[in-house]
Short mmCIF file of C-alpha atoms in Angstrom, two decimals:
data_model
loop_
_atom_site.label_atom_id
_atom_site.label_comp_id
_atom_site.label_asym_id
_atom_site.label_seq_id
_atom_site.Cartn_x
_atom_site.Cartn_y
_atom_site.Cartn_z
CA UNK A 568 9.93 17.36 1.70
CA UNK A 569 11.95 16.71 4.69
CA UNK A 570 10.87 16.68 8.59
CA UNK A 571 13.27 15.86 11.33
CA UNK A 572 15.57 14.43 9.38
CA UNK A 573 13.66 12.29 7.20
CA UNK A 574 13.12 13.18 3.44
CA UNK A 575 10.46 11.24 1.24
CA UNK A 576 11.22 10.48 -2.56
CA UNK A 577 8.56 9.57 -5.36
CA UNK A 578 10.45 6.54 -6.87
CA UNK A 579 9.08 3.89 -9.21
CA UNK A 580 5.85 3.99 -8.41
CA UNK A 581 6.74 4.33 -4.59
CA UNK A 582 6.13 6.83 -1.86
CA UNK A 583 9.66 6.18 -0.04
CA UNK A 584 11.12 7.73 2.82
CA UNK A 585 15.04 8.22 4.01
CA UNK A 586 16.39 8.98 7.68
CA UNK A 587 13.15 7.68 9.17
CA UNK A 588 14.05 6.36 12.52
CA UNK A 589 11.84 8.95 14.25
CA UNK A 590 8.96 8.35 12.50
CA UNK A 591 9.24 4.29 12.06
CA UNK A 592 6.49 3.40 13.94
CA UNK A 593 4.25 6.39 12.64
CA UNK A 594 4.96 5.11 8.91
CA UNK A 595 4.53 1.27 10.23
CA UNK A 596 0.87 2.22 11.27
CA UNK A 597 -0.29 4.09 7.84
CA UNK A 598 0.96 0.73 6.04
CA UNK A 599 4.57 1.57 5.40
CA UNK A 600 7.19 -1.58 4.96
CA UNK A 601 10.64 -1.42 5.79
CA UNK A 602 12.88 -1.93 3.03
CA UNK A 603 16.57 -3.34 4.27
CA UNK A 604 18.22 -3.43 1.15
CA UNK A 605 17.53 0.34 0.39
CA UNK A 606 17.33 1.11 3.83
CA UNK A 607 13.85 3.29 3.36
CA UNK A 608 10.28 2.72 4.30
CA UNK A 609 7.95 2.17 1.46
CA UNK A 610 4.64 2.15 0.35
CA UNK A 611 2.87 1.77 -3.30
CA UNK A 612 2.20 5.26 -4.54
CA UNK A 613 -1.55 4.30 -5.66
CA UNK A 614 -2.20 3.35 -1.94
CA UNK A 615 -0.94 6.47 -0.49
CA UNK A 616 -2.56 8.56 -3.52
CA UNK A 617 -5.96 7.04 -2.10
CA UNK A 618 -4.94 7.19 1.53
CA UNK A 619 -4.84 10.78 0.90
CA UNK A 620 -7.71 11.40 -1.31
CA UNK A 621 -5.07 12.89 -4.20
CA UNK A 622 -5.24 12.56 -7.63
CA UNK A 623 -1.74 13.90 -8.67
CA UNK A 624 1.55 12.32 -7.49
CA UNK A 625 3.12 15.47 -7.48
CA UNK A 626 0.84 16.45 -4.19
CA UNK A 627 1.97 14.30 -1.99
CA UNK A 628 4.36 15.33 0.68
CA UNK A 629 5.88 14.00 3.81
CA UNK A 630 3.61 16.30 6.18
CA UNK A 631 0.28 14.76 4.26
CA UNK A 632 1.39 11.54 5.02
CA UNK A 633 2.33 12.02 8.53
CA UNK A 634 -1.10 13.76 9.12
CA UNK A 635 -3.02 11.00 8.24
CA UNK A 636 -4.57 9.09 11.16
CA UNK A 637 -2.74 6.05 12.44
CA UNK A 638 -4.28 2.60 10.86
CA UNK A 639 -5.36 4.08 8.07
CA UNK A 640 -4.80 1.72 5.23
CA UNK A 641 -5.88 0.86 1.72
CA UNK A 642 -6.78 -2.32 0.91
CA UNK A 643 -5.79 -2.73 -3.38
CA UNK A 644 -7.86 -6.49 -3.54
CA UNK A 645 -10.91 -4.18 -1.83
CA UNK A 646 -10.59 -2.65 -5.55
CA UNK A 647 -12.38 0.32 -4.50
CA UNK A 648 -9.52 1.99 -2.91
CA UNK A 649 -11.44 3.39 0.33
CA UNK A 650 -10.13 3.76 3.15
CA UNK A 651 -10.41 1.01 5.84
CA UNK A 652 -11.47 2.12 9.35
CA UNK A 653 -11.85 -1.30 10.78
CA UNK A 654 -14.50 -2.35 13.31
CA UNK A 655 -13.33 -1.91 16.95
CA UNK A 656 -14.25 -4.86 19.17
CA UNK A 657 -15.15 -4.61 22.56
CA UNK A 658 -11.18 -4.55 23.72
CA UNK A 659 -10.13 -1.64 21.31
CA UNK A 660 -8.90 -3.91 18.57
CA UNK A 661 -9.41 -3.44 15.38
CA UNK A 662 -10.60 -6.66 13.39
CA UNK A 663 -9.27 -5.48 9.93
CA UNK A 664 -6.01 -5.10 10.83
CA UNK A 665 -4.84 -7.85 12.65
CA UNK A 666 -1.58 -9.55 12.68
CA UNK A 667 -2.04 -12.95 10.87
CA UNK A 668 -2.71 -16.17 12.96
CA UNK A 669 1.09 -17.92 14.29
CA UNK A 670 1.77 -21.29 12.39
CA UNK A 671 0.53 -23.89 13.93
CA UNK A 672 2.87 -25.81 17.02
CA UNK A 673 4.19 -28.94 15.47
CA UNK A 674 2.96 -31.52 18.30
CA UNK A 675 5.48 -34.54 17.00
CA UNK A 676 8.82 -32.45 16.54
CA UNK A 677 10.78 -35.43 16.96
CA UNK A 678 8.98 -37.04 14.37
CA UNK A 679 9.94 -34.51 11.80
CA UNK A 680 13.54 -34.79 12.96
CA UNK A 681 13.86 -38.22 12.45
CA UNK A 682 12.40 -37.83 9.15
CA UNK A 683 14.82 -34.84 7.96
CA UNK A 684 17.48 -37.61 8.23
CA UNK A 685 15.81 -40.26 6.50
CA UNK A 686 14.54 -42.00 8.96
CA UNK A 687 10.75 -43.00 10.50
CA UNK A 688 9.42 -43.30 13.62
CA UNK A 689 7.28 -46.44 11.78
CA UNK A 690 8.17 -49.27 13.15
CA UNK A 691 10.85 -48.44 15.75
CA UNK A 692 9.60 -49.46 19.39
CA UNK A 693 10.79 -49.15 22.69
CA UNK A 694 13.70 -51.99 23.27
CA UNK A 695 12.74 -54.31 26.03
CA UNK A 696 14.80 -54.96 28.63
CA UNK A 697 16.11 -58.63 28.81
CA UNK A 698 15.51 -60.68 31.82
CA UNK A 699 19.47 -60.74 31.55
CA UNK A 700 20.31 -57.40 32.17
CA UNK A 701 18.06 -57.26 34.86
CA UNK A 702 19.96 -59.29 36.98
#
């Protein structure tokens, strides 16, 4: 169960891949996520079995996983276990597999900074230049 130094293990309802630096991008594209604490790429065993079309977890091999086409992911929330091949738009992007949108930009960072310091911009005005200081 090893490939180029990589080794797959079935552990606690997960498929984990050790020593996988050379194939990390391929694993990411196949729906695996990096678990920095254990230093492995991991994915739910149910999802891997569905992607491979297997019933028995004993039939899961790293070679079979790596033979899957990139971006083949199943979505448990769909409830059907079917592969999501996504719809490609005019640019070849797969609309079903887009990254989440970035967080909105804070248009008032100063207000938040002052609020964090226990103050508010409400009631604050620009200091007026007095006639005495202008002379």
